[in-house]
Amino acid sequence: MPERTAASVANSELHSALTSLVGDKGCLFDPEDTAAYCEDWRQIYHGQTPAVVRPASTAEVASVVRFCAERRIAIVPQGGNTGMMGGATPSAAGSEVVLSLSRMNKIREFDVVDLTMTVEAGVALKTAQDAATAENCMLPLSMGSEGTAQIGGVISTNAGGNNTVRYGNARELVLGLEVVLPDGCIWNGLRRLRKDNTGYCLRQLFVGAEGTLGIVTAAALKLVPRPHDIALAFCSLPSAQAALDLLVLCRRSHAASIQAFEYSDSGLPDLVCKHFPDTRLPVGHADHYALVELADAASDSGLRERLEDLLSQAMDCGIVLDAALAGSTAERAALWQMRENFSEAQKRESAIIKNDVSVPVSKTPEFIAQATEACARKFPDIRIMAYGHLGDGNIHFHLFPAVGAGNEEFMKLDHAIMDTVNEVVRRFDGSFSAEHGVGQLKAYMMEKWRGGVELDTMRQIKLALDPLGIMNPGKVLP
Ligand code: MLT
Ligand code: ZN
């Protein structure tokens, strides 16, 4: 733990030191200006800070970290502040400096032959995607928050999203990193190599570390050729098992083309229709749905016809009830918009207890059935909605208070509900955090559901890199 925190350094001293390091433009001290940086996107955590510092270069980040390390001041790195686990929110103690990467927003390099781009941490994911598209490439990381989420944040949480089934998590796309270490040293590991076996893979230590081991300031990312043929279908299904059967059927003939395979029970599409009344589902109401996308680089691969054939086969054997193919770019965008509105629709609905879990892909229907049974038995009044990236075995198993019931009473059940779900996750040797990270919300679970040699080793790594404990305290490790 930090021996000395910002609270014990006079604010005036802190403010003038930070201003001298990054200039007036790089500092926010007024509580009105810092408020937005002290609350997470879900508005669960309300922290305080004596300063938000916004360096514009790696050298400035390093100078701030060096200053904080000398004075034992804890730092909370922050990107687009779209995280789900409170990983970028300072504590209520008001002693931690928030370090926002948002002014580090340059695309440093682009190489169409190497299929790489080197970007600073504060570049919005969507900006990076658009830059790749403009060069006929694709940055294959996509999620609802992409307009606001920043590269440093998606790397630090090892974000997943809708294309993981084909291209992997953020981790798989990171070829190199530049990181400011907890003592203020800069590690320039921005190599753009596809192969590099020189000892331990340092960059992977920082991916998913949620800023607890250092601050990611730039990344060399792997791109893929931009797909020119894309086919997207929205299907209604008789069961979650049918979604798994459809995935297996798709894999049999189109394994290399599957770009997204999303499942949802009726809960979230219904919520989106309620909170975004312009939404139109292209098939009749059902209890289960899948969104299936195929993509190929060649423009003449006939994906639409291939997907139509596949779906009619699936209908013949009762796996699919009804299906609609996006007939235009606008229809495709509308379907994805509906999917991307899931998070916002939940936020508008009520309080939520989110379980972002993963199990082996083959076990997803069984997991949903058992977790539903366990929760419904213990908490009969709550509403359950299950959906997610079924192609990755990643289920968002979310619980809501009964319609009209109070949020506050419901939220008192959070640990009891999450423990009930995690008991089921354990039966399948699954994970309590698939793609959202651990942050502060799930830090207690590390002891309870992970523990042992794995947690001890993580603690040793933390101690080796951040012996003063100044990097994002209270996050990830309990
Ligand atoms: C999603 O896939 O929609 C998000 O990762 C889940 C969420 O908003 O909780
Ligand atoms: Zn998700």
Short mmCIF file of C-alpha atoms and ligand atoms in Angstrom, two decimals:
data_model
loop_
_atom_site.label_atom_id
_atom_site.label_comp_id
_atom_site.label_asym_id
_atom_site.label_seq_id
_atom_site.Cartn_x
_atom_site.Cartn_y
_atom_site.Cartn_z
CA MET A 1 0.00 0.00 0.00
CA PRO A 2 1.20 3.56 -0.61
CA GLU A 3 2.88 4.92 2.52
CA ARG A 4 1.85 8.40 1.66
CA THR A 5 -1.10 9.48 -0.40
CA ALA A 6 -2.18 12.66 -2.13
CA ALA A 7 -4.20 13.53 0.94
CA SER A 8 -0.99 13.86 2.93
CA VAL A 9 0.66 16.05 0.31
CA ALA A 10 -0.82 19.53 0.50
CA ASN A 11 -3.17 19.99 -2.44
CA SER A 12 -1.46 23.25 -3.34
CA GLU A 13 1.91 21.47 -3.60
CA LEU A 14 0.33 18.66 -5.64
CA HIS A 15 -1.42 21.09 -7.97
CA SER A 16 1.63 23.19 -8.66
CA ALA A 17 3.82 20.11 -9.19
CA LEU A 18 1.37 18.53 -11.64
CA THR A 19 0.89 21.83 -13.46
CA SER A 20 4.64 22.20 -13.84
CA LEU A 21 4.82 18.68 -15.34
CA VAL A 22 1.93 18.79 -17.82
CA GLY A 23 0.83 22.43 -18.01
CA ASP A 24 -2.54 24.03 -17.20
CA LYS A 25 -4.23 22.24 -20.11
CA GLY A 26 -3.27 18.90 -18.66
CA CYS A 27 -4.72 19.43 -15.17
CA LEU A 28 -8.19 19.52 -13.67
CA PHE A 29 -8.52 20.35 -9.98
CA ASP A 30 -11.99 21.83 -9.59
CA PRO A 31 -14.39 19.16 -8.22
CA GLU A 32 -16.91 20.21 -10.87
CA ASP A 33 -14.38 19.38 -13.59
CA THR A 34 -13.12 16.17 -11.99
CA ALA A 35 -16.58 14.75 -11.14
CA ALA A 36 -17.03 12.91 -14.46
CA TYR A 37 -13.73 11.08 -13.90
CA CYS A 38 -14.81 9.93 -10.44
CA GLU A 39 -17.87 7.93 -11.44
CA ASP A 40 -17.98 4.75 -13.50
CA TRP A 41 -20.21 4.33 -16.56
CA ARG A 42 -22.70 2.21 -14.63
CA GLN A 43 -22.80 4.83 -11.85
CA ILE A 44 -22.11 2.23 -9.17
CA TYR A 45 -18.91 3.80 -7.84
CA HIS A 46 -18.57 7.41 -6.73
CA GLY A 47 -14.99 8.27 -5.92
CA GLN A 48 -13.07 11.45 -5.25
CA THR A 49 -9.76 12.80 -6.42
CA PRO A 50 -7.57 15.81 -5.66
CA ALA A 51 -6.52 15.98 -9.34
CA VAL A 52 -7.14 14.63 -12.80
CA VAL A 53 -3.95 14.81 -14.80
CA ARG A 54 -4.07 14.51 -18.58
CA PRO A 55 -0.58 14.15 -20.03
CA ALA A 56 -0.15 14.67 -23.77
CA SER A 57 2.91 12.46 -24.30
CA THR A 58 4.60 9.35 -22.96
CA ALA A 59 7.35 11.52 -21.47
CA GLU A 60 4.69 13.51 -19.56
CA VAL A 61 3.05 10.30 -18.29
CA ALA A 62 6.47 9.13 -17.10
CA SER A 63 7.18 12.41 -15.31
CA VAL A 64 3.83 12.29 -13.49
CA VAL A 65 4.36 8.66 -12.46
CA ARG A 66 7.90 9.41 -11.26
CA PHE A 67 6.61 12.32 -9.18
CA CYS A 68 3.81 10.19 -7.69
CA ALA A 69 6.20 7.30 -6.94
CA GLU A 70 8.59 9.66 -5.11
CA ARG A 71 5.73 10.89 -2.96
CA ARG A 72 3.91 7.54 -2.68
CA ILE A 73 0.80 8.95 -4.33
CA ALA A 74 -1.52 6.34 -5.81
CA ILE A 75 -2.58 6.66 -9.47
CA VAL A 76 -5.77 5.49 -11.18
CA PRO A 77 -5.24 5.27 -14.96
CA GLN A 78 -8.36 6.01 -16.98
CA GLY A 79 -9.32 5.66 -20.66
CA GLY A 80 -12.82 6.24 -22.06
CA ASN A 81 -14.37 5.29 -18.70
CA THR A 82 -16.69 2.70 -20.24
CA GLY A 83 -15.61 -0.23 -18.04
CA MET A 84 -18.20 -2.35 -16.27
CA MET A 85 -16.26 -3.24 -13.10
CA GLY A 86 -15.24 0.14 -11.66
CA GLY A 87 -11.62 -0.54 -12.64
CA ALA A 88 -10.93 3.08 -13.60
CA THR A 89 -12.74 4.83 -10.75
CA PRO A 90 -10.80 6.27 -7.81
CA SER A 91 -11.77 5.28 -4.28
CA ALA A 92 -14.00 7.44 -2.08
CA ALA A 93 -11.00 8.24 0.14
CA GLY A 94 -10.07 11.04 -2.26
CA SER A 95 -6.34 10.34 -2.14
CA GLU A 96 -5.68 8.93 -5.63
CA VAL A 97 -4.72 10.98 -8.67
CA VAL A 98 -6.65 10.05 -11.83
CA LEU A 99 -4.39 9.86 -14.88
CA SER A 100 -6.48 10.20 -18.03
CA LEU A 101 -4.90 9.10 -21.32
CA SER A 102 -7.42 10.98 -23.46
CA ARG A 103 -4.94 13.59 -24.75
CA MET A 104 -2.62 10.87 -26.05
CA ASN A 105 -4.69 10.37 -29.17
CA LYS A 106 -2.33 10.08 -32.14
CA ILE A 107 -2.10 7.30 -34.66
CA ARG A 108 1.67 7.03 -34.84
CA GLU A 109 2.14 4.57 -37.67
CA PHE A 110 0.21 2.49 -40.18
CA ASP A 111 1.63 -0.27 -42.37
CA VAL A 112 -0.59 -2.00 -44.92
CA VAL A 113 2.09 -4.56 -45.79
CA ASP A 114 2.75 -5.53 -42.20
CA LEU A 115 -0.99 -5.19 -41.46
CA THR A 116 -0.25 -3.21 -38.31
CA MET A 117 -1.08 0.14 -36.77
CA THR A 118 0.65 1.82 -33.85
CA VAL A 119 -1.70 3.99 -31.83
CA GLU A 120 -1.61 5.92 -28.60
CA ALA A 121 -3.66 4.79 -25.64
CA GLY A 122 -6.22 7.61 -25.81
CA VAL A 123 -7.34 6.90 -29.40
CA ALA A 124 -11.00 5.87 -29.37
CA LEU A 125 -11.52 2.32 -30.60
CA LYS A 126 -13.90 3.57 -33.31
CA THR A 127 -11.31 6.10 -34.55
CA ALA A 128 -8.76 3.30 -34.84
CA GLN A 129 -11.31 1.08 -36.65
CA ASP A 130 -12.12 3.88 -39.10
CA ALA A 131 -8.44 4.53 -39.79
CA ALA A 132 -7.99 0.83 -40.57
CA THR A 133 -11.06 0.77 -42.84
CA ALA A 134 -9.74 3.79 -44.76
CA GLU A 135 -6.66 1.72 -45.64
CA ASN A 136 -8.74 -1.29 -46.70
CA CYS A 137 -7.88 -3.12 -43.50
CA MET A 138 -9.87 -4.03 -40.40
CA LEU A 139 -9.13 -3.73 -36.70
CA PRO A 140 -11.26 -6.67 -35.64
CA LEU A 141 -12.30 -5.58 -32.19
CA SER A 142 -15.89 -4.44 -31.90
CA MET A 143 -18.24 -3.70 -29.01
CA GLY A 144 -21.10 -1.42 -28.06
CA SER A 145 -18.82 1.09 -26.33
CA GLU A 146 -16.41 1.46 -29.26
CA GLY A 147 -17.24 5.14 -29.88
CA THR A 148 -15.97 6.08 -26.41
CA ALA A 149 -13.75 3.21 -25.26
CA GLN A 150 -10.05 3.91 -25.79
CA ILE A 151 -7.28 1.63 -26.99
CA GLY A 152 -5.42 1.75 -23.65
CA GLY A 153 -8.60 0.74 -21.82
CA VAL A 154 -9.59 -2.10 -24.13
CA ILE A 155 -6.06 -3.48 -23.86
CA SER A 156 -5.92 -3.03 -20.08
CA THR A 157 -9.21 -4.95 -19.69
CA ASN A 158 -8.42 -7.42 -22.50
CA ALA A 159 -11.80 -6.57 -23.97
CA GLY A 160 -13.63 -9.14 -26.08
CA GLY A 161 -16.82 -8.15 -27.87
CA ASN A 162 -18.56 -9.40 -30.97
CA ASN A 163 -15.69 -10.64 -33.16
CA THR A 164 -13.72 -12.65 -30.62
CA VAL A 165 -15.06 -15.90 -32.08
CA ARG A 166 -12.88 -15.30 -35.14
CA TYR A 167 -10.07 -12.93 -34.17
CA GLY A 168 -9.66 -13.41 -30.41
CA ASN A 169 -9.71 -10.90 -27.53
CA ALA A 170 -7.72 -7.66 -27.47
CA ARG A 171 -4.80 -9.80 -26.26
CA GLU A 172 -4.53 -11.60 -29.59
CA LEU A 173 -4.31 -8.30 -31.46
CA VAL A 174 -1.48 -6.78 -29.43
CA LEU A 175 1.90 -7.21 -31.12
CA GLY A 176 3.73 -4.65 -29.02
CA LEU A 177 3.24 -2.17 -26.20
CA GLU A 178 4.75 0.96 -24.76
CA VAL A 179 4.26 1.09 -21.00
CA VAL A 180 5.18 3.50 -18.24
CA LEU A 181 6.22 1.34 -15.31
CA PRO A 182 5.31 2.16 -11.68
CA ASP A 183 8.71 3.81 -11.06
CA GLY A 184 8.28 6.10 -14.08
CA CYS A 185 10.59 4.18 -16.46
CA ILE A 186 9.37 3.84 -20.03
CA TRP A 187 9.41 0.38 -21.60
CA ASN A 188 9.31 0.70 -25.37
CA GLY A 189 8.14 -2.68 -26.57
CA LEU A 190 6.41 -1.41 -29.70
CA ARG A 191 7.90 -4.08 -31.95
CA ARG A 192 5.54 -5.12 -34.72
CA LEU A 193 6.77 -8.70 -34.97
CA ARG A 194 4.62 -11.73 -35.61
CA LYS A 195 7.27 -13.92 -34.00
CA ASP A 196 9.46 -12.93 -31.06
CA ASN A 197 10.56 -15.55 -28.55
CA THR A 198 13.00 -13.48 -26.53
CA GLY A 199 12.22 -14.69 -23.03
CA TYR A 200 9.07 -13.88 -21.09
CA CYS A 201 6.31 -12.21 -23.05
CA LEU A 202 6.23 -8.93 -21.12
CA ARG A 203 3.52 -7.24 -23.16
CA GLN A 204 0.98 -9.88 -22.21
CA LEU A 205 1.53 -9.08 -18.52
CA PHE A 206 0.04 -5.64 -19.05
CA VAL A 207 -2.89 -6.81 -21.18
CA GLY A 208 -5.83 -7.33 -18.82
CA ALA A 209 -3.87 -6.00 -15.81
CA GLU A 210 -6.26 -3.05 -15.53
CA GLY A 211 -3.48 -0.56 -14.90
CA THR A 212 -2.26 -2.34 -11.76
CA LEU A 213 1.22 -3.06 -13.16
CA GLY A 214 1.88 0.05 -15.24
CA ILE A 215 0.24 2.41 -17.70
CA VAL A 216 -0.15 1.39 -21.33
CA THR A 217 0.65 4.50 -23.40
CA ALA A 218 0.72 3.04 -26.94
CA ALA A 219 0.19 -0.23 -28.75
CA ALA A 220 1.18 -1.90 -32.01
CA LEU A 221 -1.96 -3.69 -33.17
CA LYS A 222 -2.50 -6.52 -35.58
CA LEU A 223 -4.94 -5.85 -38.46
CA VAL A 224 -6.61 -8.16 -40.96
CA PRO A 225 -7.62 -7.53 -44.56
CA ARG A 226 -10.99 -5.78 -44.71
CA PRO A 227 -13.80 -8.21 -45.55
CA HIS A 228 -15.65 -7.32 -48.74
CA ASP A 229 -18.40 -9.91 -48.52
CA ILE A 230 -20.47 -9.94 -45.35
CA ALA A 231 -23.73 -11.74 -44.62
CA LEU A 232 -25.69 -11.24 -41.42
CA ALA A 233 -28.76 -13.12 -40.24
CA PHE A 234 -31.05 -12.66 -37.27
CA CYS A 235 -32.79 -15.90 -36.34
CA SER A 236 -35.44 -16.97 -33.89
CA LEU A 237 -34.78 -20.30 -32.19
CA PRO A 238 -36.65 -22.79 -30.03
CA SER A 239 -33.98 -23.00 -27.31
CA ALA A 240 -30.45 -22.08 -26.21
CA GLN A 241 -29.41 -25.61 -27.22
CA ALA A 242 -30.61 -24.80 -30.74
CA ALA A 243 -28.18 -21.84 -30.78
CA LEU A 244 -25.32 -24.21 -30.00
CA ASP A 245 -26.54 -26.65 -32.67
CA LEU A 246 -26.65 -23.78 -35.17
CA LEU A 247 -23.07 -22.82 -34.30
CA VAL A 248 -21.93 -26.40 -34.89
CA LEU A 249 -23.81 -26.52 -38.20
CA CYS A 250 -22.23 -23.21 -39.27
CA ARG A 251 -18.80 -24.47 -38.37
CA ARG A 252 -19.26 -27.62 -40.43
CA SER A 253 -19.49 -25.72 -43.70
CA HIS A 254 -18.33 -22.16 -42.94
CA ALA A 255 -15.85 -22.45 -40.07
CA ALA A 256 -13.39 -19.96 -41.57
CA SER A 257 -16.05 -17.35 -42.32
CA ILE A 258 -17.84 -17.02 -38.96
CA GLN A 259 -17.17 -13.48 -37.76
CA ALA A 260 -19.79 -13.22 -34.99
CA PHE A 261 -22.09 -15.65 -33.28
CA GLU A 262 -24.30 -13.98 -30.69
CA TYR A 263 -27.08 -15.52 -28.65
CA SER A 264 -29.86 -13.91 -26.61
CA ASP A 265 -32.96 -15.04 -24.83
CA SER A 266 -35.94 -12.75 -25.40
CA GLY A 267 -35.08 -10.51 -22.42
CA LEU A 268 -32.64 -8.09 -24.00
CA PRO A 269 -34.29 -7.67 -27.44
CA ASP A 270 -37.52 -6.92 -25.54
CA LEU A 271 -35.73 -4.34 -23.38
CA VAL A 272 -34.19 -2.69 -26.43
CA CYS A 273 -37.66 -2.47 -28.06
CA LYS A 274 -38.98 -0.91 -24.85
CA HIS A 275 -36.24 1.70 -24.39
CA PHE A 276 -35.52 2.36 -28.09
CA PRO A 277 -39.07 2.33 -29.51
CA ASP A 278 -37.89 2.70 -33.13
CA THR A 279 -36.35 -0.78 -32.96
CA ARG A 280 -37.96 -3.40 -35.21
CA LEU A 281 -37.07 -7.07 -34.87
CA PRO A 282 -37.03 -8.59 -38.37
CA VAL A 283 -38.62 -11.88 -37.21
CA GLY A 284 -41.61 -12.62 -34.99
CA HIS A 285 -41.23 -12.70 -31.23
CA ALA A 286 -39.55 -15.83 -29.83
CA ASP A 287 -37.90 -16.99 -26.62
CA HIS A 288 -34.42 -17.27 -28.14
CA TYR A 289 -32.49 -15.53 -30.90
CA ALA A 290 -29.11 -15.70 -32.65
CA LEU A 291 -27.21 -13.14 -34.68
CA VAL A 292 -24.85 -14.86 -37.10
CA GLU A 293 -22.34 -13.05 -39.27
CA LEU A 294 -20.14 -14.54 -41.97
CA ALA A 295 -17.39 -12.49 -43.65
CA ASP A 296 -14.77 -13.09 -46.33
CA ALA A 297 -12.07 -10.87 -47.80
CA ALA A 298 -13.09 -11.67 -51.42
CA SER A 299 -16.13 -9.75 -52.67
CA ASP A 300 -17.48 -12.66 -54.72
CA SER A 301 -17.57 -15.43 -52.14
CA GLY A 302 -21.37 -15.80 -52.33
CA LEU A 303 -21.81 -15.62 -48.59
CA ARG A 304 -25.43 -14.52 -48.70
CA GLU A 305 -26.48 -17.57 -50.71
CA ARG A 306 -24.35 -19.83 -48.52
CA LEU A 307 -25.93 -18.43 -45.37
CA GLU A 308 -29.42 -18.77 -46.88
CA ASP A 309 -28.74 -22.44 -47.68
CA LEU A 310 -27.45 -23.05 -44.20
CA LEU A 311 -30.46 -21.45 -42.55
CA SER A 312 -32.92 -23.37 -44.68
CA GLN A 313 -31.11 -26.59 -43.66
CA ALA A 314 -31.34 -25.45 -40.03
CA MET A 315 -35.06 -24.75 -40.43
CA ASP A 316 -35.62 -28.18 -41.96
CA CYS A 317 -34.18 -29.83 -38.89
CA GLY A 318 -35.99 -27.53 -36.42
CA ILE A 319 -32.92 -25.67 -35.13
CA VAL A 320 -34.13 -22.33 -36.53
CA LEU A 321 -37.75 -21.16 -36.40
CA ASP A 322 -37.44 -18.11 -38.63
CA ALA A 323 -34.60 -16.04 -40.06
CA ALA A 324 -34.06 -12.69 -41.75
CA LEU A 325 -30.94 -11.78 -43.69
CA ALA A 326 -29.77 -8.18 -43.76
CA GLY A 327 -30.38 -7.08 -47.35
CA SER A 328 -28.32 -3.89 -47.30
CA THR A 329 -25.57 -2.12 -45.37
CA ALA A 330 -28.29 -0.09 -43.59
CA GLU A 331 -30.15 -3.23 -42.51
CA ARG A 332 -26.93 -4.76 -41.25
CA ALA A 333 -26.12 -1.58 -39.32
CA ALA A 334 -29.64 -1.55 -37.80
CA LEU A 335 -29.30 -5.13 -36.58
CA TRP A 336 -25.93 -4.43 -35.01
CA GLN A 337 -27.29 -1.22 -33.52
CA MET A 338 -30.03 -3.24 -31.85
CA ARG A 339 -27.39 -5.58 -30.40
CA GLU A 340 -25.17 -2.70 -29.34
CA ASN A 341 -28.07 -1.04 -27.53
CA PHE A 342 -28.23 -3.96 -25.08
CA SER A 343 -25.99 -2.26 -22.49
CA GLU A 344 -27.76 1.10 -22.64
CA ALA A 345 -31.22 -0.52 -22.54
CA GLN A 346 -30.26 -2.33 -19.33
CA LYS A 347 -28.98 0.87 -17.79
CA ARG A 348 -32.28 2.60 -18.59
CA GLU A 349 -34.33 -0.28 -17.19
CA SER A 350 -33.19 -0.58 -13.56
CA ALA A 351 -30.35 -1.73 -11.34
CA ILE A 352 -28.64 -4.87 -12.67
CA ILE A 353 -26.43 -7.54 -11.21
CA LYS A 354 -24.16 -8.52 -14.06
CA ASN A 355 -22.37 -11.84 -14.32
CA ASP A 356 -19.94 -11.86 -17.23
CA VAL A 357 -18.98 -15.52 -17.18
CA SER A 358 -17.43 -18.07 -19.48
CA VAL A 359 -17.73 -21.83 -19.68
CA PRO A 360 -16.64 -24.27 -22.39
CA VAL A 361 -18.68 -23.46 -25.51
CA SER A 362 -20.33 -26.89 -25.46
CA LYS A 363 -21.67 -26.22 -21.95
CA THR A 364 -23.36 -22.87 -22.54
CA PRO A 365 -26.99 -24.14 -22.72
CA GLU A 366 -26.46 -26.33 -19.67
CA PHE A 367 -24.87 -23.45 -17.76
CA ILE A 368 -27.81 -21.15 -18.58
CA ALA A 369 -30.31 -23.82 -17.48
CA GLN A 370 -28.53 -24.58 -14.20
CA ALA A 371 -27.81 -20.95 -13.30
CA THR A 372 -31.42 -20.01 -14.07
CA GLU A 373 -32.69 -22.86 -11.91
CA ALA A 374 -30.38 -21.96 -9.00
CA CYS A 375 -31.23 -18.23 -9.08
CA ALA A 376 -34.97 -18.71 -9.60
CA ARG A 377 -35.08 -21.08 -6.62
CA LYS A 378 -33.21 -18.74 -4.24
CA PHE A 379 -34.52 -15.39 -5.52
CA PRO A 380 -37.99 -16.12 -6.89
CA ASP A 381 -38.98 -12.52 -7.65
CA ILE A 382 -36.08 -11.40 -9.77
CA ARG A 383 -35.93 -11.27 -13.57
CA ILE A 384 -33.18 -13.16 -15.37
CA MET A 385 -31.82 -12.36 -18.82
CA ALA A 386 -29.11 -14.41 -20.50
CA TYR A 387 -27.27 -13.49 -23.67
CA GLY A 388 -23.78 -13.13 -24.98
CA HIS A 389 -21.02 -14.23 -27.27
CA LEU A 390 -22.03 -17.87 -27.48
CA GLY A 391 -19.31 -18.63 -30.01
CA ASP A 392 -16.78 -17.87 -27.23
CA GLY A 393 -18.71 -19.56 -24.39
CA ASN A 394 -19.14 -16.06 -22.89
CA ILE A 395 -22.57 -15.58 -21.31
CA HIS A 396 -23.82 -12.36 -19.76
CA PHE A 397 -26.12 -13.74 -17.09
CA HIS A 398 -27.89 -10.66 -15.77
CA LEU A 399 -30.43 -10.24 -13.01
CA PHE A 400 -32.93 -7.45 -12.57
CA PRO A 401 -35.40 -6.58 -9.82
CA ALA A 402 -39.04 -7.51 -10.44
CA VAL A 403 -40.86 -4.81 -12.43
CA GLY A 404 -41.71 -1.99 -10.01
CA ALA A 405 -39.48 -3.32 -7.19
CA GLY A 406 -36.89 -1.03 -5.60
CA ASN A 407 -33.32 -0.96 -6.91
CA GLU A 408 -31.75 -0.41 -3.50
CA GLU A 409 -33.25 -3.50 -1.84
CA PHE A 410 -32.33 -5.54 -4.89
CA MET A 411 -28.68 -4.39 -4.90
CA LYS A 412 -28.28 -5.67 -1.33
CA LEU A 413 -28.48 -9.14 -2.88
CA ASP A 414 -25.49 -8.57 -5.17
CA HIS A 415 -22.96 -10.86 -3.46
CA ALA A 416 -25.58 -13.53 -2.71
CA ILE A 417 -26.69 -13.57 -6.34
CA MET A 418 -23.18 -13.48 -7.79
CA ASP A 419 -22.10 -16.28 -5.44
CA THR A 420 -25.07 -18.39 -6.55
CA VAL A 421 -24.09 -17.90 -10.19
CA ASN A 422 -20.41 -18.52 -9.48
CA GLU A 423 -21.22 -21.83 -7.76
CA VAL A 424 -22.66 -22.93 -11.10
CA VAL A 425 -19.73 -21.44 -13.02
CA ARG A 426 -17.38 -23.55 -10.86
CA ARG A 427 -19.25 -26.75 -11.74
CA PHE A 428 -18.24 -26.13 -15.36
CA ASP A 429 -14.68 -25.07 -14.54
CA GLY A 430 -15.58 -21.67 -15.93
CA SER A 431 -14.50 -18.09 -15.19
CA PHE A 432 -16.33 -15.37 -13.24
CA SER A 433 -14.83 -12.75 -15.53
CA ALA A 434 -14.84 -13.49 -19.24
CA GLU A 435 -14.32 -10.09 -20.88
CA HIS A 436 -15.16 -7.24 -18.50
CA GLY A 437 -12.23 -7.66 -16.13
CA VAL A 438 -12.20 -7.69 -12.34
CA GLY A 439 -11.91 -4.02 -11.36
CA GLN A 440 -13.08 -3.25 -7.84
CA LEU A 441 -16.46 -4.94 -8.21
CA LYS A 442 -15.08 -8.45 -8.49
CA ALA A 443 -11.77 -8.10 -6.63
CA TYR A 444 -13.25 -10.01 -3.68
CA MET A 445 -13.93 -12.95 -5.99
CA MET A 446 -10.23 -13.45 -6.68
CA GLU A 447 -9.77 -14.78 -3.14
CA LYS A 448 -13.01 -16.72 -3.10
CA TRP A 449 -13.14 -18.23 -6.58
CA ARG A 450 -9.53 -18.24 -7.77
CA GLY A 451 -7.07 -18.22 -4.87
CA GLY A 452 -4.24 -20.74 -4.44
CA VAL A 453 -1.05 -20.79 -6.46
CA GLU A 454 -2.59 -18.68 -9.22
CA LEU A 455 -3.44 -15.76 -6.94
CA ASP A 456 -0.14 -16.04 -5.02
CA THR A 457 1.78 -15.84 -8.29
CA MET A 458 -0.22 -12.79 -9.35
CA ARG A 459 0.59 -11.13 -6.02
CA GLN A 460 4.30 -11.81 -6.52
CA ILE A 461 4.17 -10.26 -9.98
CA LYS A 462 2.40 -7.20 -8.55
CA LEU A 463 5.00 -6.86 -5.81
CA ALA A 464 7.88 -7.22 -8.27
CA LEU A 465 6.59 -4.52 -10.60
CA ASP A 466 4.85 -2.20 -8.18
CA PRO A 467 6.51 -2.63 -4.76
CA LEU A 468 5.03 0.65 -3.51
CA GLY A 469 1.51 -0.40 -4.48
CA ILE A 470 0.75 2.92 -6.18
CA MET A 471 -0.76 1.57 -9.41
CA ASN A 472 -4.55 1.43 -9.29
CA PRO A 473 -4.82 0.10 -5.72
CA GLY A 474 -7.83 -2.01 -4.78
CA LYS A 475 -8.38 -3.23 -8.34
CA VAL A 476 -7.99 -6.85 -9.50
CA LEU A 477 -6.17 -8.11 -6.39
CA PRO A 478 -8.10 -8.12 -3.10
C1 MLT B 1 -22.38 -6.88 -24.17
O1 MLT B 1 -21.90 -7.84 -24.78
O2 MLT B 1 -23.45 -6.36 -24.50
C2 MLT B 1 -21.66 -6.33 -22.97
O3 MLT B 1 -20.37 -6.88 -22.91
C3 MLT B 1 -22.41 -6.76 -21.74
C4 MLT B 1 -22.90 -5.73 -20.81
O4 MLT B 1 -23.30 -4.62 -21.16
O5 MLT B 1 -22.93 -6.06 -19.64
ZN ZN B 2 -20.19 -8.74 -24.08
#
